[in-house]
Each structure stands twice: as C-alpha cells, then as structure tokens.
Tab-separated table of C-alpha atoms in Angstrom:
chain	number	residue	atom	x	y	z
R	1	MET	CA	-57.477	97.561	169.037
R	2	VAL	CA	-57.965	94.963	166.055
R	3	GLY	CA	-61.350	92.826	167.063
R	4	GLY	CA	-64.479	93.918	168.896
R	5	GLY	CA	-65.877	91.186	171.083
R	6	PHE	CA	-65.275	90.072	174.871
R	7	MET	CA	-61.666	90.232	174.955
R	8	ALA	CA	-61.395	93.921	173.565
R	9	GLU	CA	-63.452	94.848	176.376
R	10	VAL	CA	-61.621	93.664	178.468
R	11	HIS	CA	-58.059	95.452	176.675
R	12	SER	CA	-59.989	98.646	176.455
R	13	ARG	CA	-60.864	98.639	180.592
R	14	ALA	CA	-57.067	97.856	181.136
R	15	ILE	CA	-55.812	100.586	178.899
R	16	ARG	CA	-57.237	102.925	180.275
R	17	ALA	CA	-55.709	102.094	183.975
R	18	ALA	CA	-53.139	101.928	182.606
R	19	ARG	CA	-52.536	105.446	181.860
R	20	ALA	CA	-53.122	105.382	178.263
R	21	GLU	CA	-55.564	106.117	175.179
R	22	PRO	CA	-57.485	103.107	173.779
R	23	ALA	CA	-58.192	105.879	169.913
R	24	GLY	CA	-59.435	103.808	167.510
R	25	ILE	CA	-60.869	100.087	166.389
R	26	VAL	CA	-61.159	97.922	164.243
R	27	SER	CA	-63.432	94.753	163.928
R	28	SER	CA	-64.696	92.529	160.846
R	29	SER	CA	-66.080	95.084	159.224
R	30	PRO	CA	-67.098	98.756	160.145
R	31	GLU	CA	-70.265	97.923	160.623
R	32	ARG	CA	-69.111	96.032	163.750
R	33	GLY	CA	-66.083	98.948	164.068
R	34	ALA	CA	-68.472	101.127	164.606
R	35	GLU	CA	-70.813	99.388	167.734
R	36	ALA	CA	-67.885	97.861	168.451
R	37	ALA	CA	-65.993	102.034	169.145
R	38	GLU	CA	-69.495	103.225	170.359
R	39	ARG	CA	-69.407	100.784	173.056
R	40	LEU	CA	-66.403	101.048	174.698
R	41	GLY	CA	-65.710	104.477	174.655
R	42	ILE	CA	-62.685	104.932	171.737
R	43	GLY	CA	-63.047	108.240	169.166
R	44	ARG	CA	-62.646	105.817	165.794
R	45	ALA	CA	-63.689	103.151	163.970
R	46	TYR	CA	-61.235	102.518	161.031
R	47	GLY	CA	-62.515	100.850	157.850
R	48	SER	CA	-59.581	98.338	157.802
R	49	LEU	CA	-56.470	97.492	159.478
R	50	GLU	CA	-54.137	98.828	156.828
R	51	GLU	CA	-56.510	102.370	158.094
R	52	LEU	CA	-55.048	101.871	160.887
R	53	LEU	CA	-52.214	100.867	160.833
R	54	ALA	CA	-51.349	104.065	158.566
R	55	ASP	CA	-52.450	106.189	161.374
R	56	ASP	CA	-49.129	107.600	163.191
R	57	GLY	CA	-50.659	108.941	165.876
R	58	ILE	CA	-51.293	104.360	167.214
R	59	ASP	CA	-48.257	103.680	169.744
R	60	VAL	CA	-49.384	100.096	169.904
R	61	VAL	CA	-52.017	97.938	168.792
R	62	HIS	CA	-53.682	95.268	170.946
R	63	VAL	CA	-54.845	92.293	169.131
R	64	THR	CA	-57.867	89.984	169.961
R	65	THR	CA	-59.440	88.669	166.983
R	66	PRO	CA	-60.142	85.099	166.411
R	67	ASN	CA	-56.419	81.980	167.085
R	68	ALA	CA	-56.150	82.436	162.962
R	69	LEU	CA	-55.865	85.605	161.821
R	70	HIS	CA	-53.651	86.508	164.796
R	71	ALA	CA	-50.105	85.703	163.098
R	72	GLU	CA	-50.898	87.344	159.608
R	73	GLN	CA	-52.341	90.895	161.253
R	74	THR	CA	-49.690	90.262	163.562
R	75	ARG	CA	-46.943	90.664	160.841
R	76	ALA	CA	-48.703	93.946	159.718
R	77	VAL	CA	-48.911	95.207	162.979
R	78	LEU	CA	-44.445	94.761	163.744
R	79	ALA	CA	-44.202	95.784	159.602
R	80	SER	CA	-45.670	98.989	160.260
R	81	GLY	CA	-43.358	99.585	163.156
R	82	LYS	CA	-45.978	99.906	165.897
R	83	HIS	CA	-45.286	97.462	168.805
R	84	VAL	CA	-47.791	94.221	169.606
R	85	VAL	CA	-49.977	93.121	172.336
R	86	CYS	CA	-51.141	89.775	170.959
R	87	GLU	CA	-53.612	87.429	172.894
R	88	LYS	CA	-53.493	84.205	173.063
R	89	PRO	CA	-53.264	81.407	171.658
R	90	LEU	CA	-50.471	83.965	170.063
R	91	ALA	CA	-50.662	81.029	166.863
R	92	THR	CA	-52.656	78.339	165.859
R	93	THR	CA	-49.316	76.801	164.222
R	94	VAL	CA	-45.791	76.120	165.315
R	95	ALA	CA	-44.452	77.308	162.378
R	96	ASP	CA	-46.667	81.137	162.836
R	97	ALA	CA	-45.728	81.364	166.301
R	98	GLU	CA	-42.032	81.452	165.369
R	99	GLY	CA	-42.019	83.258	162.542
R	100	MET	CA	-44.139	86.077	165.018
R	101	VAL	CA	-41.167	85.862	167.452
R	102	ALA	CA	-38.223	86.089	164.474
R	103	ALA	CA	-41.081	89.759	163.344
R	104	ALA	CA	-40.764	90.984	166.055
R	105	ALA	CA	-36.924	90.611	167.310
R	106	ALA	CA	-36.668	92.438	163.764
R	107	THR	CA	-38.038	95.096	164.146
R	108	GLY	CA	-37.085	95.753	167.378
R	109	ARG	CA	-40.540	96.092	168.616
R	110	THR	CA	-42.426	95.669	171.924
R	111	ALA	CA	-44.392	92.097	171.493
R	112	THR	CA	-45.840	90.621	174.395
R	113	VAL	CA	-48.766	88.209	174.928
R	114	PRO	CA	-51.817	88.221	178.019
R	115	PHE	CA	-50.492	85.103	180.401
R	116	VAL	CA	-52.155	87.666	182.650
R	117	TYR	CA	-52.294	85.669	185.949
R	118	ARG	CA	-48.278	85.902	185.938
R	119	TYR	CA	-49.685	89.364	187.415
R	120	HIS	CA	-51.422	88.270	190.276
R	121	PRO	CA	-49.573	88.920	193.546
R	122	LEU	CA	-49.560	85.713	194.649
R	123	VAL	CA	-48.527	83.787	191.740
R	124	ARG	CA	-44.871	86.398	192.370
R	125	GLU	CA	-45.155	85.441	195.870
R	126	ALA	CA	-44.914	81.522	194.280
R	127	ARG	CA	-42.643	81.391	192.151
R	128	SER	CA	-40.341	83.958	194.395
R	129	ARG	CA	-40.367	81.089	196.243
R	130	PHE	CA	-39.184	78.620	194.313
R	131	ALA	CA	-36.598	81.078	192.281
R	132	THR	CA	-35.372	81.896	197.030
R	133	GLY	CA	-34.825	77.872	197.301
R	134	ALA	CA	-37.437	78.341	199.918
R	135	ALA	CA	-39.660	75.893	198.169
R	136	GLY	CA	-36.558	73.381	196.982
R	137	SER	CA	-36.399	70.833	194.997
R	138	VAL	CA	-39.255	70.753	192.375
R	139	LEU	CA	-40.853	67.380	193.274
R	140	SER	CA	-44.223	66.885	191.624
R	141	ILE	CA	-46.631	69.486	190.443
R	142	ASN	CA	-51.177	68.900	189.898
R	143	ALA	CA	-52.721	71.542	188.293
R	144	SER	CA	-56.183	72.041	185.880
R	145	TYR	CA	-57.883	74.882	184.451
R	146	LEU	CA	-61.327	73.940	184.287
R	147	GLN	CA	-64.269	75.880	183.220
R	148	ASP	CA	-68.071	75.039	182.768
R	149	TRP	CA	-69.275	77.837	179.130
R	150	LEU	CA	-69.747	74.640	177.002
R	151	LEU	CA	-71.078	72.071	179.195
R	152	ALA	CA	-74.778	71.890	176.588
R	153	SER	CA	-75.017	71.135	173.673
R	154	ALA	CA	-76.642	75.154	172.343
R	155	ASP	CA	-73.035	75.664	173.724
R	156	ASP	CA	-71.837	77.587	171.144
R	157	ASN	CA	-69.243	79.096	170.008
R	158	TRP	CA	-66.369	80.163	166.984
R	159	ARG	CA	-63.626	78.669	169.168
R	160	VAL	CA	-65.133	75.245	168.861
R	161	ASP	CA	-64.025	75.654	165.371
R	162	ALA	CA	-60.988	74.192	164.052
R	163	ALA	CA	-61.197	76.992	160.921
R	164	GLN	CA	-61.130	79.622	163.433
R	165	GLY	CA	-59.892	78.248	166.816
R	166	GLY	CA	-56.992	75.504	166.279
R	167	ARG	CA	-56.605	72.547	165.792
R	168	SER	CA	-56.522	73.135	169.812
R	169	ARG	CA	-59.655	75.045	171.855
R	170	ALA	CA	-59.374	73.636	174.906
R	171	PHE	CA	-55.492	73.370	176.006
R	172	ALA	CA	-54.848	75.425	173.278
R	173	ASP	CA	-57.193	78.588	174.958
R	174	ILE	CA	-56.340	77.987	178.680
R	175	GLY	CA	-54.081	75.183	178.843
R	176	SER	CA	-52.256	77.775	177.989
R	177	HIS	CA	-52.119	79.835	180.741
R	178	LEU	CA	-51.524	76.816	182.805
R	179	VAL	CA	-48.045	75.701	181.707
R	180	ASP	CA	-47.599	79.295	181.027
R	181	LEU	CA	-48.443	79.243	184.839
R	182	VAL	CA	-46.128	75.792	186.235
R	183	GLU	CA	-43.074	77.231	184.675
R	184	PHE	CA	-43.679	80.999	185.679
R	185	VAL	CA	-43.498	79.075	189.227
R	186	SER	CA	-41.806	76.616	188.923
R	187	GLY	CA	-38.756	77.891	187.349
R	188	ASP	CA	-38.549	73.975	185.148
R	189	ARG	CA	-39.640	72.954	182.236
R	190	VAL	CA	-41.823	70.942	180.299
R	191	SER	CA	-39.864	67.806	178.779
R	192	ARG	CA	-42.034	65.452	177.616
R	193	VAL	CA	-46.278	64.787	177.572
R	194	ALA	CA	-48.424	62.274	177.995
R	195	ALA	CA	-51.966	63.626	176.708
R	196	THR	CA	-55.891	62.334	176.143
R	197	THR	CA	-58.153	64.287	174.585
R	198	ARG	CA	-61.508	64.520	174.848
R	199	THR	CA	-64.823	66.090	172.035
R	200	VAL	CA	-68.005	65.759	174.232
R	201	PHE	CA	-70.050	66.930	171.575
R	202	THR	CA	-69.783	66.566	168.074
R	203	GLU	CA	-72.165	68.907	167.291
R	204	ARG	CA	-73.205	72.395	168.037
R	205	ALA	CA	-75.939	74.633	167.894
R	206	SER	CA	-74.152	76.903	164.881
R	207	HIS	CA	-71.344	73.940	164.290
R	208	SER	CA	-71.236	70.275	163.684
R	209	GLY	CA	-67.746	68.451	162.626
R	210	ILE	CA	-66.219	69.477	165.570
R	211	THR	CA	-63.051	67.744	165.989
R	212	THR	CA	-61.453	70.409	168.604
R	213	GLU	CA	-61.683	69.168	172.213
R	214	ASP	CA	-63.325	69.882	174.870
R	215	ALA	CA	-61.110	67.709	177.401
R	216	VAL	CA	-57.634	67.244	177.758
R	217	ALA	CA	-55.295	65.001	180.847
R	218	VAL	CA	-51.911	65.022	180.476
R	219	VAL	CA	-48.809	63.315	182.509
R	220	ILE	CA	-45.697	65.652	182.317
R	221	GLU	CA	-42.055	65.313	183.257
R	222	THR	CA	-39.913	68.506	183.590
R	223	ARG	CA	-36.442	68.566	182.579
R	224	SER	CA	-35.234	68.853	187.110
R	225	GLY	CA	-36.973	65.215	186.973
R	226	ALA	CA	-40.622	66.027	188.545
R	227	ILE	CA	-44.105	64.315	187.554
R	228	GLY	CA	-46.898	65.789	186.758
R	229	THR	CA	-50.321	65.985	185.668
R	230	LEU	CA	-52.380	68.776	183.911
R	231	LEU	CA	-56.063	68.644	183.371
R	232	VAL	CA	-57.577	71.001	181.163
R	233	SER	CA	-61.665	71.153	180.920
R	234	GLN	CA	-64.935	73.562	179.591
R	235	VAL	CA	-67.215	71.151	180.371
R	236	ALA	CA	-67.253	71.179	183.886
R	237	PRO	CA	-70.157	71.786	186.075
R	238	GLY	CA	-69.862	75.337	188.311
R	239	ARG	CA	-65.604	75.345	187.795
R	240	LYS	CA	-66.045	79.072	186.261
R	241	ASN	CA	-63.120	79.947	186.115
R	242	ARG	CA	-61.044	78.264	188.485
R	243	LEU	CA	-56.796	77.866	187.546
R	244	TRP	CA	-55.542	76.313	190.150
R	245	LEU	CA	-52.106	74.801	191.141
R	246	GLU	CA	-49.861	73.119	193.193
R	247	ILE	CA	-46.264	72.385	193.012
R	248	ALA	CA	-44.260	70.539	195.708
R	249	GLY	CA	-40.846	70.820	196.077
R	250	THR	CA	-38.568	69.208	198.640
R	251	ALA	CA	-39.347	71.437	201.560
R	252	GLU	CA	-42.799	73.042	201.539
R	253	SER	CA	-45.798	72.109	198.344
R	254	VAL	CA	-46.757	75.993	197.110
R	255	ALA	CA	-50.745	75.793	196.256
R	256	PHE	CA	-53.110	78.795	194.622
R	257	ASP	CA	-56.141	78.811	192.789
R	258	GLN	CA	-57.560	82.168	191.425
R	259	GLU	CA	-60.739	81.962	192.055
R	260	GLN	CA	-59.479	82.734	195.762
R	261	PRO	CA	-56.167	84.904	194.362
R	262	GLU	CA	-56.199	86.451	197.649
R	263	THR	CA	-54.107	83.461	199.619
R	264	LEU	CA	-51.351	81.438	199.043
R	265	TRP	CA	-51.240	78.689	200.292
R	266	ILE	CA	-48.279	76.480	201.609
R	267	GLY	CA	-47.744	73.590	202.980
R	268	ARG	CA	-45.049	71.950	204.948
R	269	ARG	CA	-44.887	69.154	207.098
R	270	ALA	CA	-45.068	71.105	210.132
R	271	GLY	CA	-46.256	74.454	210.514
R	272	THR	CA	-48.488	74.732	206.868
R	273	THR	CA	-49.779	78.202	206.420
R	274	ILE	CA	-51.763	80.468	204.962
R	275	VAL	CA	-50.300	83.643	203.213
R	276	PRO	CA	-52.497	86.957	202.798
R	277	ARG	CA	-51.854	89.619	199.819
R	278	ASP	CA	-50.745	91.734	202.081
R	279	ALA	CA	-47.330	94.264	200.536
R	280	ASP	CA	-46.110	93.577	204.586
R	281	GLN	CA	-45.728	90.007	204.006
R	282	LEU	CA	-44.555	88.790	200.533
R	283	SER	CA	-40.894	89.570	198.430
R	284	GLU	CA	-40.617	92.738	196.327
R	285	ASP	CA	-42.772	91.438	192.933
R	286	ALA	CA	-45.022	90.356	194.452
R	287	ALA	CA	-45.567	93.445	197.407
R	288	ARG	CA	-44.514	95.615	194.148
R	289	LEU	CA	-48.162	94.227	192.113
R	290	CYS	CA	-50.202	95.010	195.507
R	291	VAL	CA	-52.797	97.806	194.310
R	292	VAL	CA	-54.821	97.151	196.395
R	293	PRO	CA	-54.785	98.036	200.176
R	294	SER	CA	-55.143	94.341	201.859
R	295	GLY	CA	-58.703	92.811	202.640
R	296	HIS	CA	-59.804	94.833	199.805
R	297	PRO	CA	-59.744	91.744	196.862
R	298	GLN	CA	-58.476	91.680	193.893
R	299	GLY	CA	-58.134	89.717	190.701
R	300	TYR	CA	-58.671	89.947	187.383
R	301	GLN	CA	-59.025	92.345	185.942
R	302	GLU	CA	-56.046	94.147	188.383
R	303	ALA	CA	-53.814	91.417	187.536
R	304	PHE	CA	-55.070	92.457	183.770
R	305	THR	CA	-53.871	96.404	184.134
R	306	ALA	CA	-50.703	95.238	184.914
R	307	PHE	CA	-49.761	93.505	182.587
R	308	VAL	CA	-50.389	95.854	180.616
R	309	ALA	CA	-48.905	98.792	182.307
R	310	ASP	CA	-46.045	96.553	182.000
R	311	THR	CA	-45.793	95.933	178.571
R	312	TYR	CA	-46.552	99.893	178.029
R	313	ALA	CA	-43.082	100.424	180.164
R	314	ALA	CA	-41.431	97.815	178.322
R	315	VAL	CA	-42.269	100.031	175.613
R	316	ALA	CA	-40.602	102.987	176.940
R	317	GLY	CA	-37.204	101.088	177.884
R	318	GLU	CA	-37.954	99.680	180.959
R	319	THR	CA	-37.448	96.580	181.744
R	320	PRO	CA	-40.145	94.406	183.389
R	321	GLU	CA	-39.294	91.419	185.562
R	322	GLY	CA	-42.148	88.595	184.780
R	323	LEU	CA	-43.127	90.328	181.783
R	324	PRO	CA	-44.327	88.080	179.367
R	325	ARG	CA	-43.513	88.290	175.494
R	326	PHE	CA	-43.891	86.741	171.954
R	327	ALA	CA	-41.261	83.809	172.711
R	328	ASP	CA	-43.488	82.602	176.125
R	329	GLY	CA	-46.353	82.803	173.676
R	330	LEU	CA	-44.972	80.353	171.063
R	331	ARG	CA	-43.320	77.841	174.165
R	332	ALA	CA	-46.862	77.625	174.777
R	333	VAL	CA	-47.516	76.851	171.547
R	334	ARG	CA	-44.781	74.882	171.257
R	335	VAL	CA	-46.013	72.902	174.290
R	336	THR	CA	-49.526	72.910	172.897
R	337	ASP	CA	-48.905	71.594	169.590
R	338	ALA	CA	-46.769	68.338	171.549
R	339	VAL	CA	-50.233	67.799	173.857
R	340	LEU	CA	-52.498	67.071	170.402
R	341	ASP	CA	-49.690	65.064	168.486
R	342	SER	CA	-49.519	62.683	171.791
R	343	ALA	CA	-52.899	62.161	172.299
R	344	GLU	CA	-53.262	60.670	168.854
R	345	SER	CA	-50.296	58.400	168.818
R	346	GLY	CA	-50.631	57.574	171.713
R	347	THR	CA	-47.627	58.076	173.136
R	348	TRP	CA	-44.278	60.311	174.846
R	349	ILE	CA	-43.643	63.396	172.478
R	350	GLU	CA	-40.169	64.763	173.845
R	351	MET	CA	-40.298	68.455	174.177
R	352	GLY	CA	-36.824	69.235	173.098
R	353	THR	CA	-34.730	71.912	173.492
R	354	HIS	CA	-36.353	74.371	171.509
R	355	ASP	CA	-36.461	77.335	173.750
R	356	ASP	CA	-32.668	77.257	175.623
C-alpha cells in the first residue's frame, strides 16, 4: 500500500476480504507509515517507496496517495515488475495518464483503477439490459453525483489544492465515476460536452486562492446521437454520496441510485417494475456479484472487494468481465479535460475517437 489515508482503509479491508494479505505500507514519512501500519493492522511500514518496491515478496501495489503523485509512483511500481491498482483520477493530465497506460502495456502487468460502482450487482443488471437490447437504443441520459462534505467554507481537504489534486476537483474526484458509469451501462461514448463550473469558496480553512470547482453542470451528446445532462457537486446539502443515473432507451428507462443500491427502477410506458438485488432474477454477470443473500443490504465495501478480487483474478491470468483498467482511467481523464476546457472556453468540446 502506498498512502495511509481514508482510501487506504477501504483498500485494506477489500484486500483481506479478497483473500490477500496486506504485507506492508509506505506513507508520506516513516512516522506516518508506522502509524498507518498500526492503525490498519499491517505488519510492516517501509521507509520509502523504493524500499517497498525492492521487496520481492510484494506482488501488487495499491496507490492511494494524492492525485498529483499517481503518475510518478505508478510508473515506478510498473518498472519494478509489480502489478498495480491506482486510485482515481488516474492522473492530473492526459499526457501523464497516457504514459501510465503505455507503461502498463510495455510491462504486461495488470493495472486497474477503482471505478468500483461498476460492481454493484444492479449496475451490471442495468448494463445487461442495454447490451442485450432489452432497453432498446439510448435516447437520453440524466445523471448526477452529489455530496455535501465541502458545503461550508470551514470544510477543507488537500483535494481543493490544484497542486495536489490537479486542475479539476469535483469532476475529477467524483464526476469521473459518473462518466464511467454512464458509458459502462449504456455501452455508448460521450462525443462532445458543453460545461459550466462554479467555485463557491475561493478561501477555505487552510487554503486560499482556490481555483478548483465545487460544482459542474455538463450537457453531453453521445456517439449514437443521444443527449444528456450531468450534474456534479460537493456542496449539495444533505447529499452524502448520491450517485444517480437514469438512461432512457427506446423500449424502457433504467434508473440506479447508489444510495439505494438494492433496487433498480425499470420504466416502461406500461408495466413499470422495481427489480430487487436477487440473484434468481438477474443476468449472469449481475448474479455473480450477489455475495449477500437477497433482503440483506449489500453496498459499497462489497463492491470494492469485488473489484479487488477481480483485479487479483486478472493477475492470475483470468479476464474478469467489466474490470476497469488503466485505459478506462485514461478515458475519464480525457473527459475531465474536455469538461474543464469547455467551461473555460464557453464552447462545445469534441471528444474525438482516441479511445477506439
């Protein structure tokens, strides 16, 4: 593990649940590394990343550090011959993200990014409905990701600092999840964007001159001709982690709410249905992710564990369905860049076809 903050805690639980052993950790200083090792129950704290990478007993490295460190640290991991899981956003620039994808390809190592909302069983069910044609062709997309943890000026975090978090904050941090989920479920690609951003507080408890955005509104068009809207905010009172999307097809609409992940809404002109997370009623790919009996809540941590387990399966030579790899992380960085470019220029930005 590289980094000892909140995401390291989430990763460490998923690592254990996926039947692996968190063997060691390195943080921003030896002292912080030792504290994180004690707090997370990890046997060894390394004094530096170089020391960790020199350990031949380490197979996979999870990078959970601030965004600006991802590219350099991940390239070092890959150069050492180890597999890597890197937190999103994959990098703070498209060029860095492209370099990371190239490094993973050159080394042949498994390299994944935790777009873990893909691992809610009912997200896979929604995806199946478009993939099989049950929902028809995509007509429109209405999606949002709302939080309130930065609602007040006294709320602060390293992510507000462009030097650590990158040019974008709200969209890179959570909008990346939203775009990934929209494209993953619909099977369609965003082709162009028109965006506007707002920075509510330029001064916070420990940061001044803040330029990163608190909220973003985006109009999108897709390659198939669908239209849609995306709203991303970290200043939405009462919304803790409300990732929601509704995709309308020619036959039915499909809606998923991450704060209520046990049901999927299927809308039809006649016969609207609520589908429960019940393996007996779901597609094969959705059913395999049902690790808790129907009627017992299954949520974020289980989704994270399933992602980590699929990563380790890929390390072992398998090809798990829907595993988000570095190419998916690069895609999100490209969309983020286009959103910020549009907001700054006041024009539509074409996405092009790089990802083909």
